[in-house]
PDB file of C-alpha atoms in Angstrom:
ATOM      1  CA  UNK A 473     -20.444   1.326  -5.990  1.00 44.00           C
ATOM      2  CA  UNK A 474     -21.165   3.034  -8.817  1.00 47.00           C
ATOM      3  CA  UNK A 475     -18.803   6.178  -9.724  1.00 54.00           C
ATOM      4  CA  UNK A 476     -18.910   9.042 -12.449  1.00 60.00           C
ATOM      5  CA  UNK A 477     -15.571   9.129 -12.577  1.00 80.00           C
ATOM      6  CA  UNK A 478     -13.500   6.162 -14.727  1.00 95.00           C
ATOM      7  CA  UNK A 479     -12.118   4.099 -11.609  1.00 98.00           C
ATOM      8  CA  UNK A 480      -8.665   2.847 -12.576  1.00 98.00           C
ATOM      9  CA  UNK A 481      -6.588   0.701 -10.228  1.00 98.00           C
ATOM     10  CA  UNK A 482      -2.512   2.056 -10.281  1.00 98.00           C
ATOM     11  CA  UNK A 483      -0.258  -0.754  -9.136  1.00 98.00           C
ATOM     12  CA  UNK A 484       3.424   0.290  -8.630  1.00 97.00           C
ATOM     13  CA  UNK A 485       6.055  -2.432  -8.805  1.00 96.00           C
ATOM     14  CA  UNK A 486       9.469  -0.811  -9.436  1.00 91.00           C
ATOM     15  CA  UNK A 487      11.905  -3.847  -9.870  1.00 89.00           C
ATOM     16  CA  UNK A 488      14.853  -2.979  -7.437  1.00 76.00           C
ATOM     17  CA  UNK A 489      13.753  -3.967  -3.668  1.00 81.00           C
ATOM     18  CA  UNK A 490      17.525  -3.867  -1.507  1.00 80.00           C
ATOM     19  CA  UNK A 491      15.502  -5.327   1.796  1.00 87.00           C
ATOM     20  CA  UNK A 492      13.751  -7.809   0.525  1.00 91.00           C
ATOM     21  CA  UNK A 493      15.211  -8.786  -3.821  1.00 88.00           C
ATOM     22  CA  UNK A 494      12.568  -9.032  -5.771  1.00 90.00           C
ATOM     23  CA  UNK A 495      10.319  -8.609  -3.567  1.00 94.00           C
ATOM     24  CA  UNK A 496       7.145  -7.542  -5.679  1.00 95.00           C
ATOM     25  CA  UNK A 497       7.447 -11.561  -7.178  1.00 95.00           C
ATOM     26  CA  UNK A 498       6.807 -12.814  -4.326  1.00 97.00           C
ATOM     27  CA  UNK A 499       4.741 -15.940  -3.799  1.00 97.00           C
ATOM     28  CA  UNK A 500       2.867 -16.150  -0.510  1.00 98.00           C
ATOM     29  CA  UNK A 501       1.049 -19.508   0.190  1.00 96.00           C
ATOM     30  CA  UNK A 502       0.554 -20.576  -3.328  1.00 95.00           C
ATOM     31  CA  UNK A 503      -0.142 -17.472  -4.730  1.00 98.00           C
ATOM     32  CA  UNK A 504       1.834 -14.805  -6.278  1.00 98.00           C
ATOM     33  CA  UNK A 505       1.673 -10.724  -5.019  1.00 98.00           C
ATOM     34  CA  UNK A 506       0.362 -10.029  -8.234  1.00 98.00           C
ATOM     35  CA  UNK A 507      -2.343 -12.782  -8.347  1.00 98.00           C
ATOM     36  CA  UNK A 508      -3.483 -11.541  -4.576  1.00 98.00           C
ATOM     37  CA  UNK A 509      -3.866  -8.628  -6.005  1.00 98.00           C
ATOM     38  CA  UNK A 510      -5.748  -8.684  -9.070  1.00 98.00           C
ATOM     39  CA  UNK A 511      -7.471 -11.236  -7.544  1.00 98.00           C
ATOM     40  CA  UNK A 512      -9.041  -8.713  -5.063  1.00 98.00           C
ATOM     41  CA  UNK A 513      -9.694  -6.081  -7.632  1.00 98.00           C
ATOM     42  CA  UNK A 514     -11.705  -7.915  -9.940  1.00 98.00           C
ATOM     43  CA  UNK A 515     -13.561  -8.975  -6.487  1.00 98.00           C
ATOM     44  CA  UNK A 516     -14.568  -5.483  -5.922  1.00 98.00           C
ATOM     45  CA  UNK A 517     -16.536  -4.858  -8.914  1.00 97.00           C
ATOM     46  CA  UNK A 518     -15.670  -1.177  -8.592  1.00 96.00           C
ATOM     47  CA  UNK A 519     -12.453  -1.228 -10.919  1.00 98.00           C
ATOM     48  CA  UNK A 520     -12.787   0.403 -14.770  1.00 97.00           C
ATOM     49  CA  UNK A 521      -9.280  -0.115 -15.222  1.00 97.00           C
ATOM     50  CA  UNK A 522      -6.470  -1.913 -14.249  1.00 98.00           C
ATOM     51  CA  UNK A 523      -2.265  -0.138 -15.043  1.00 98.00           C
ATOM     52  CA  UNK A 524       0.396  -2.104 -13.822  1.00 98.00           C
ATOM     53  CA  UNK A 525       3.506   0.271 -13.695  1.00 98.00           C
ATOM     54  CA  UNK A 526       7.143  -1.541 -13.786  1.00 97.00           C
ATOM     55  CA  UNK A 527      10.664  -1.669 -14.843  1.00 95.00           C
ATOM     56  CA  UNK A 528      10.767  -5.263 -14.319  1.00 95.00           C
ATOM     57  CA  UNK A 529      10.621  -7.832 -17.105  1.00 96.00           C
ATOM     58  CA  UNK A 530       9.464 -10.700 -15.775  1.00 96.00           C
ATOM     59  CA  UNK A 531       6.605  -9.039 -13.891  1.00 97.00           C
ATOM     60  CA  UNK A 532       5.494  -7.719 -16.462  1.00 97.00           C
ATOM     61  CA  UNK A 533       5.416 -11.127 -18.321  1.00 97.00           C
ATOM     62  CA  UNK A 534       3.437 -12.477 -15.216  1.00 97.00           C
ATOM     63  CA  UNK A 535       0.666  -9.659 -15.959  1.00 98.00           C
ATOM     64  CA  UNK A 536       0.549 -10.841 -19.721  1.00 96.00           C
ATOM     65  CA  UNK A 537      -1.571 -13.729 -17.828  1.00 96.00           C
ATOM     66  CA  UNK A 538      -4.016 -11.201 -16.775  1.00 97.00           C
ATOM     67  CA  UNK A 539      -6.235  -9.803 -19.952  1.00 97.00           C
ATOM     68  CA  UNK A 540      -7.197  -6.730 -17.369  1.00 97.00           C
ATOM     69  CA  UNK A 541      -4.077  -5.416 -16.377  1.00 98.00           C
ATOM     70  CA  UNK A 542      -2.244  -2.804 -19.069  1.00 97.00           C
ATOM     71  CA  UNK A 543       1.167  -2.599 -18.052  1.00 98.00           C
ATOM     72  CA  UNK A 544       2.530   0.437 -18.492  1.00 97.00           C
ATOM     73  CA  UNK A 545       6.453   0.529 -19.117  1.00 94.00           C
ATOM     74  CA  UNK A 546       8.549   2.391 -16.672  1.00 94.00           C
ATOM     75  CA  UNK A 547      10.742   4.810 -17.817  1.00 92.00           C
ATOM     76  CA  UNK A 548      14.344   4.788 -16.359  1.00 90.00           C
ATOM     77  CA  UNK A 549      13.969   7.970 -14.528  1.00 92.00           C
ATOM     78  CA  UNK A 550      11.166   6.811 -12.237  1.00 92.00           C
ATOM     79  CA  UNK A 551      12.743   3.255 -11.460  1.00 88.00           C
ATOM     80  CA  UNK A 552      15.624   4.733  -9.413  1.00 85.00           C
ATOM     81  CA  UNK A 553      16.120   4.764  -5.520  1.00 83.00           C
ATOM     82  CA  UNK A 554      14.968   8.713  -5.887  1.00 87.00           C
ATOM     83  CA  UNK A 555      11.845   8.217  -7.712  1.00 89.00           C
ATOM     84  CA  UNK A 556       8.738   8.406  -5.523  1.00 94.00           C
ATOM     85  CA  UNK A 557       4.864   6.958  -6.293  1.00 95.00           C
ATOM     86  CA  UNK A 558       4.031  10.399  -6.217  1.00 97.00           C
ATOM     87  CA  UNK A 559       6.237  10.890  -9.395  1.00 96.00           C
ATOM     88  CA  UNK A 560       4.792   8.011 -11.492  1.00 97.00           C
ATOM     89  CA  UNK A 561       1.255   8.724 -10.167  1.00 98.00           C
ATOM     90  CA  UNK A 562       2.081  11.958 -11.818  1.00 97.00           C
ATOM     91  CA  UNK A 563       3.672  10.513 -15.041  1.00 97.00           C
ATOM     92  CA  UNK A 564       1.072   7.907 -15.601  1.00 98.00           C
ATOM     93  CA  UNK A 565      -2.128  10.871 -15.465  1.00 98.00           C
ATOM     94  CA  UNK A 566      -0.476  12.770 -17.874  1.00 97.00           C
ATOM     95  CA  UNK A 567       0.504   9.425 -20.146  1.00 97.00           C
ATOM     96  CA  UNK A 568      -2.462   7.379 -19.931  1.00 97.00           C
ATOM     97  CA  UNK A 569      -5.179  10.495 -20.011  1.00 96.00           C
ATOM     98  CA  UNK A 570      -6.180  10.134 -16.168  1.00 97.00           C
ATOM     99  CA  UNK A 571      -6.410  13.583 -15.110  1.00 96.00           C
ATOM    100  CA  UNK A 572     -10.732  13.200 -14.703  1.00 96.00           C
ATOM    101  CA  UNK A 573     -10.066   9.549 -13.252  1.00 97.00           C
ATOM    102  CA  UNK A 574     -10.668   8.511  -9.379  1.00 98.00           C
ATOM    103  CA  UNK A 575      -7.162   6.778  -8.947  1.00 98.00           C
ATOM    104  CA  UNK A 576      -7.353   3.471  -6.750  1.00 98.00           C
ATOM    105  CA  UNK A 577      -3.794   2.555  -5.523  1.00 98.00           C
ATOM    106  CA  UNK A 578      -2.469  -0.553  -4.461  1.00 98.00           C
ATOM    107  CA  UNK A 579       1.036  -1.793  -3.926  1.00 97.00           C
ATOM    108  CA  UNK A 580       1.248  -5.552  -4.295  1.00 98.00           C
ATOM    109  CA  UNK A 581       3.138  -5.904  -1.063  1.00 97.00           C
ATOM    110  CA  UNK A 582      -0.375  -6.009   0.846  1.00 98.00           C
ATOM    111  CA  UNK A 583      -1.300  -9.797   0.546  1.00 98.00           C
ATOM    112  CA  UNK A 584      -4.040  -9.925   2.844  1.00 98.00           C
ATOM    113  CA  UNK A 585      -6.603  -6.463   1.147  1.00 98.00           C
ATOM    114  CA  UNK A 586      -9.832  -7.561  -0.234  1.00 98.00           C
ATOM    115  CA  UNK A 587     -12.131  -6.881  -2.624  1.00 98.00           C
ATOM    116  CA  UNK A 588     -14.446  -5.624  -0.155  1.00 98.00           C
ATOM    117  CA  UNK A 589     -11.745  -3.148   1.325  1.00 98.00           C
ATOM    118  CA  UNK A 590     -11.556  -1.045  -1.774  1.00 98.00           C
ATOM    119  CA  UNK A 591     -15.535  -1.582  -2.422  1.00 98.00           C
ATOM    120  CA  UNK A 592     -16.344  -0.312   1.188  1.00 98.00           C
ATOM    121  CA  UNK A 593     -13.914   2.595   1.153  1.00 97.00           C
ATOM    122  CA  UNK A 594     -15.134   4.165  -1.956  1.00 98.00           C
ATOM    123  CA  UNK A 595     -18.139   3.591  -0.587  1.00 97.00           C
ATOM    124  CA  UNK A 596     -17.178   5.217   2.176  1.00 96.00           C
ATOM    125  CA  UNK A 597     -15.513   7.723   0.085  1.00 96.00           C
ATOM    126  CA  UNK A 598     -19.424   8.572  -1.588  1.00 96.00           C
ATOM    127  CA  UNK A 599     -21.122   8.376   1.048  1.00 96.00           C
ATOM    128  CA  UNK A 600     -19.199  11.183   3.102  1.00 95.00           C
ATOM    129  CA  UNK A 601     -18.129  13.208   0.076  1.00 96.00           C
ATOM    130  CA  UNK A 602     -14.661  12.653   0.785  1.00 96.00           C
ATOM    131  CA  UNK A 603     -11.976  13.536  -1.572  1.00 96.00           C
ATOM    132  CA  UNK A 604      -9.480  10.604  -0.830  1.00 97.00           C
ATOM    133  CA  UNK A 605      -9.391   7.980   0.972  1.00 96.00           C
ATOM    134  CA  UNK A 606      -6.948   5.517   2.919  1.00 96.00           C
ATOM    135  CA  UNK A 607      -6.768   2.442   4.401  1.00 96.00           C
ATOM    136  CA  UNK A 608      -5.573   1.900   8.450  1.00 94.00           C
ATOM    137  CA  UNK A 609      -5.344   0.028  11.411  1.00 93.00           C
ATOM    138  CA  UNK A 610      -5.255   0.429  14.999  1.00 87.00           C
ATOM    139  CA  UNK A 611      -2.094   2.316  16.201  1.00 82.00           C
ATOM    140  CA  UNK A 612       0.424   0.515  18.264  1.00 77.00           C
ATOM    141  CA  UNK A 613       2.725   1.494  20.629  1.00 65.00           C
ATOM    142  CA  UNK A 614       6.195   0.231  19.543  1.00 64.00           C
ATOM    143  CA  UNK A 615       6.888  -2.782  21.887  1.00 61.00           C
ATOM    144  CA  UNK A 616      10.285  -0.973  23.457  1.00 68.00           C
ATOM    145  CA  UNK A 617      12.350   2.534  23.447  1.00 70.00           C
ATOM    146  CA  UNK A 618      15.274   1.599  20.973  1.00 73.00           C
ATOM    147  CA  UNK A 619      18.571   1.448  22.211  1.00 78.00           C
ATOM    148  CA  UNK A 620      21.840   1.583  21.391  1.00 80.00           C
ATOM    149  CA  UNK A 621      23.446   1.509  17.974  1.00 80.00           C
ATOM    150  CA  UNK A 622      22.961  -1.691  15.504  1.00 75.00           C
ATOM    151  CA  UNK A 623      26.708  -1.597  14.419  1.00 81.00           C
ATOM    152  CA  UNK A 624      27.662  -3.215  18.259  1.00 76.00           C
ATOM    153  CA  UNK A 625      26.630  -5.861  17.992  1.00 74.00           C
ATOM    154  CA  UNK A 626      27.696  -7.041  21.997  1.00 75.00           C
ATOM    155  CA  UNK A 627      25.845  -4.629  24.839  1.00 75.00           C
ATOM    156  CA  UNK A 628      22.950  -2.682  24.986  1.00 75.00           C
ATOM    157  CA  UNK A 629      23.682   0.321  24.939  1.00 78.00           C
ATOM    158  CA  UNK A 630      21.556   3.534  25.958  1.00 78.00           C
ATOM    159  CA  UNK A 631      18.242   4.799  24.976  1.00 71.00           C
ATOM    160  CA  UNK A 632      17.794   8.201  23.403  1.00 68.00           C
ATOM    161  CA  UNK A 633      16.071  10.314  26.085  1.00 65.00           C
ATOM    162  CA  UNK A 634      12.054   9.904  24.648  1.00 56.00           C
ATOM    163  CA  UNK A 635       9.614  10.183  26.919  1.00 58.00           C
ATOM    164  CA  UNK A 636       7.269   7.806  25.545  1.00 53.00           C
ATOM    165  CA  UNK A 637       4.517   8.374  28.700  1.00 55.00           C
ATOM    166  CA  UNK A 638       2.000  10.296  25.989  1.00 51.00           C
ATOM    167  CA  UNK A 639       2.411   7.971  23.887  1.00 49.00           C
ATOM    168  CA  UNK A 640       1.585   5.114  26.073  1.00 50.00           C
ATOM    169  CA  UNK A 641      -1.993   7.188  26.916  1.00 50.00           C
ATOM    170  CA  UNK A 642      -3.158   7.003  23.079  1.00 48.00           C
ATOM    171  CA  UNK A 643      -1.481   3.685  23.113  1.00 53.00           C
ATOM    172  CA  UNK A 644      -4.871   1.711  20.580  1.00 59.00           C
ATOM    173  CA  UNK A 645      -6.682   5.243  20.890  1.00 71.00           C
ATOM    174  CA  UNK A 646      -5.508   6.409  17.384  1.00 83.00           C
ATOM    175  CA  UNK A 647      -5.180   5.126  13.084  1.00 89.00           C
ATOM    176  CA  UNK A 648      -1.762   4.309  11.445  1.00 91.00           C
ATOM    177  CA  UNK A 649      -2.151   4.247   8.006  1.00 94.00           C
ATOM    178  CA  UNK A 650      -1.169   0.780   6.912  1.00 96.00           C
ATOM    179  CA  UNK A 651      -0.131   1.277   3.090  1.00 96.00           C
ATOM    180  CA  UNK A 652      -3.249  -1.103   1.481  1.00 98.00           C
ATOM    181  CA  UNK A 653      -5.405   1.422  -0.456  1.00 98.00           C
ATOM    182  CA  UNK A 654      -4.661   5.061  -1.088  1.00 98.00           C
ATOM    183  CA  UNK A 655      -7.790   6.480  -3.193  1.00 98.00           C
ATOM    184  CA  UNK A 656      -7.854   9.902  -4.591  1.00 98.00           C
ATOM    185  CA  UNK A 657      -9.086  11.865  -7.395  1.00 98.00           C
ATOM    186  CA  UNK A 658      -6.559  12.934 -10.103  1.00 97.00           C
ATOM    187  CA  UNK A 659      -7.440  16.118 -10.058  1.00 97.00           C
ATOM    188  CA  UNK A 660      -7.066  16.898  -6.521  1.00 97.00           C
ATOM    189  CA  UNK A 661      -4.057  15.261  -6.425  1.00 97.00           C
ATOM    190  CA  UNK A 662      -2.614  17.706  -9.528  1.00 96.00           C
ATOM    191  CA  UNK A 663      -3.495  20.437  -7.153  1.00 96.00           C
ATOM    192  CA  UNK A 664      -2.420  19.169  -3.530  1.00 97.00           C
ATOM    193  CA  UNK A 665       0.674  16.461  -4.251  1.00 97.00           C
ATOM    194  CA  UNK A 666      -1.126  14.345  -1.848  1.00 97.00           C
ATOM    195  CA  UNK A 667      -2.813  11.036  -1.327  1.00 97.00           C
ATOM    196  CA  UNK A 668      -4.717  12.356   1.400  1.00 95.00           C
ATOM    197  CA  UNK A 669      -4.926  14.658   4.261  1.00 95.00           C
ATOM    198  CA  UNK A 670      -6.966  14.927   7.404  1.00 94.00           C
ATOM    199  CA  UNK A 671     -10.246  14.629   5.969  1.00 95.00           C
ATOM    200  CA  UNK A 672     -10.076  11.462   4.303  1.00 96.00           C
ATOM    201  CA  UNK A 673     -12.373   8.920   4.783  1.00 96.00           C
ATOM    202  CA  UNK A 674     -11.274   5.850   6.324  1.00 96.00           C
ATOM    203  CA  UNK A 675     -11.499   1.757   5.643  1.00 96.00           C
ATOM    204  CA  UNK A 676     -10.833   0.351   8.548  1.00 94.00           C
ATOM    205  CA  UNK A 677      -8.553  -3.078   8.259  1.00 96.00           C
ATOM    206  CA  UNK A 678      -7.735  -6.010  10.982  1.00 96.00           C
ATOM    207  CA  UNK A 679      -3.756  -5.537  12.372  1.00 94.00           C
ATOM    208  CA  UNK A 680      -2.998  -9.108  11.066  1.00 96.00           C
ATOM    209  CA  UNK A 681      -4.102  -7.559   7.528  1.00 97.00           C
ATOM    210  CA  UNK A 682      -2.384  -5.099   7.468  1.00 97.00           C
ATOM    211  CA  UNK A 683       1.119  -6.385   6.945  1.00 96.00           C
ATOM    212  CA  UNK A 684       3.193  -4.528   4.817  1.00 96.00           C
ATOM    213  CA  UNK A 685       5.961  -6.644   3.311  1.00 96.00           C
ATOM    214  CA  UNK A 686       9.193  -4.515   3.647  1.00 94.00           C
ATOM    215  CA  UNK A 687      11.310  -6.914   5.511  1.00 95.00           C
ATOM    216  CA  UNK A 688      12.428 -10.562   5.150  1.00 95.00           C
ATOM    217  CA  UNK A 689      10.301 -10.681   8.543  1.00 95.00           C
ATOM    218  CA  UNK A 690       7.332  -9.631   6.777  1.00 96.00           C
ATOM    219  CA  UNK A 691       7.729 -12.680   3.976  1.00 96.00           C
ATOM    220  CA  UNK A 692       7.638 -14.967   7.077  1.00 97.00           C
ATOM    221  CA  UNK A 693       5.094 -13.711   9.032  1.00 97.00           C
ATOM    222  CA  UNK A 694       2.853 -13.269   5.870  1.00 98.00           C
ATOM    223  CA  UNK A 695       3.470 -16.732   5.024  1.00 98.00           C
ATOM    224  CA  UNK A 696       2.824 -18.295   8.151  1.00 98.00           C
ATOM    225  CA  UNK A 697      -0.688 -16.205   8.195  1.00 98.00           C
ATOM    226  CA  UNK A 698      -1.656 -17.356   4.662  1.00 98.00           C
ATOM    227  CA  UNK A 699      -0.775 -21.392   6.249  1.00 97.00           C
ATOM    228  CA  UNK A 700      -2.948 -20.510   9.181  1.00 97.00           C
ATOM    229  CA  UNK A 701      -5.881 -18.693   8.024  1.00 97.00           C
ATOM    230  CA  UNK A 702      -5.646 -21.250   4.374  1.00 97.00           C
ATOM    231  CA  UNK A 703      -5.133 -17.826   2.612  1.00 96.00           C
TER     232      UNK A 703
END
């Protein structure tokens, strides 16, 4: 797709991950996070530009593999707990000259987005006029109610009262946005603070790639996905 705009890929990789350490290193199958990723970009075709942002040293020495990706040093008020994407998003259009840019962003912990994702939703994106756009999946109903607390470890315990009947009627019927691709103009995103609202366009993605790697969980499953599929 071709675009007016400069397209430039953001890929946010603060270094301090509590559920999962260093979690934006990871290697799944026999490839790194990072090499999925700009792997997939540079598949697209669509991509002007390529800004890794990061406080961590050693990713940022992987990237010095990549001639595409700029990495853009983190400052140490935006690689704290409190610092949200919205925040560097911010800091990076006003330090790398984006403000006129369509803003493609990916976090690394997607292993399984394409190159065709991003290509079809900005097509997507022209074709409908849209102003952002996001990546989802089917919506699932959570397999139980929860119960109990975590910290007792020995019985049960009760469920909260939720009546989880409506929920069970748009049980598949409905999106969750899985995290892959956020794409928005850096303009409207000056204006709004958003990555998207209800008229976004859409990429639809496959549950199985969709994982999200948050959890230790998430490592396995995604590992045992990139064995099966030869990923």
């Amino acid at each position: 797709m071709k675009n007016a705009k400069d397209v430039v890929a953001i890929i946010p990789a603060r270094c301090g991950s509590k559920r999962v350490p260093q979690k934006n290193r990871l290697v799944i199958g026999d490839r790194s996070l990072l090499d999925r990723t700009a792997g997939c970009i540079e598949r697209s075709g669509c991509i002007d530009r390529i800004i890794l942002s990061t406080d961590d040293p050693d990713l940022a020495r992987d990237a010095a593999s990549y001639p595409s990706i700029r990495v853009a040093a983190r400052p140490d008020r935006l690689a704290g707990d409190d610092a949200t994407t919205e925040d560097v998003i911010r800091h990076l259009i006003r330090t790398e000259n984006l403000a006129k840019s369509t803003i493609v962003l990916l976090q690394l912990t997607s292993p399984f987005r394409t190159g065709r994702d991003i290509a079809e939703l900005l097509e997507e994106m022209r074709k409908t006029a849209a102003k952002s756009g996001v990546a989802v999946c089917r919506w699932r109903l959570p397999p139980s109610p929860p119960f109990g607390e975590v910290s007792d470890m020995h019985v049960l315990g009760r469920s909260p009262r939720i009546d989880y009947s409506p929920m069970r009627s748009i049980h598949n019927e409905h999106w969750a946005i899985n995290g892959a691709m956020y794409i928005f103009q850096a303009d409207e995103f000056g204006r709004s603070g958003k990555f998207y609202d209800e008229n976004s366009a859409i990429h639809v993605m496959p549950n199985w790639r969709s994982i999200d790697i948050d959890y230790q969980d998430d490592v396995e499953i995604a590992t045992a996905i990139a064995k099966a599929r030869n990923l």
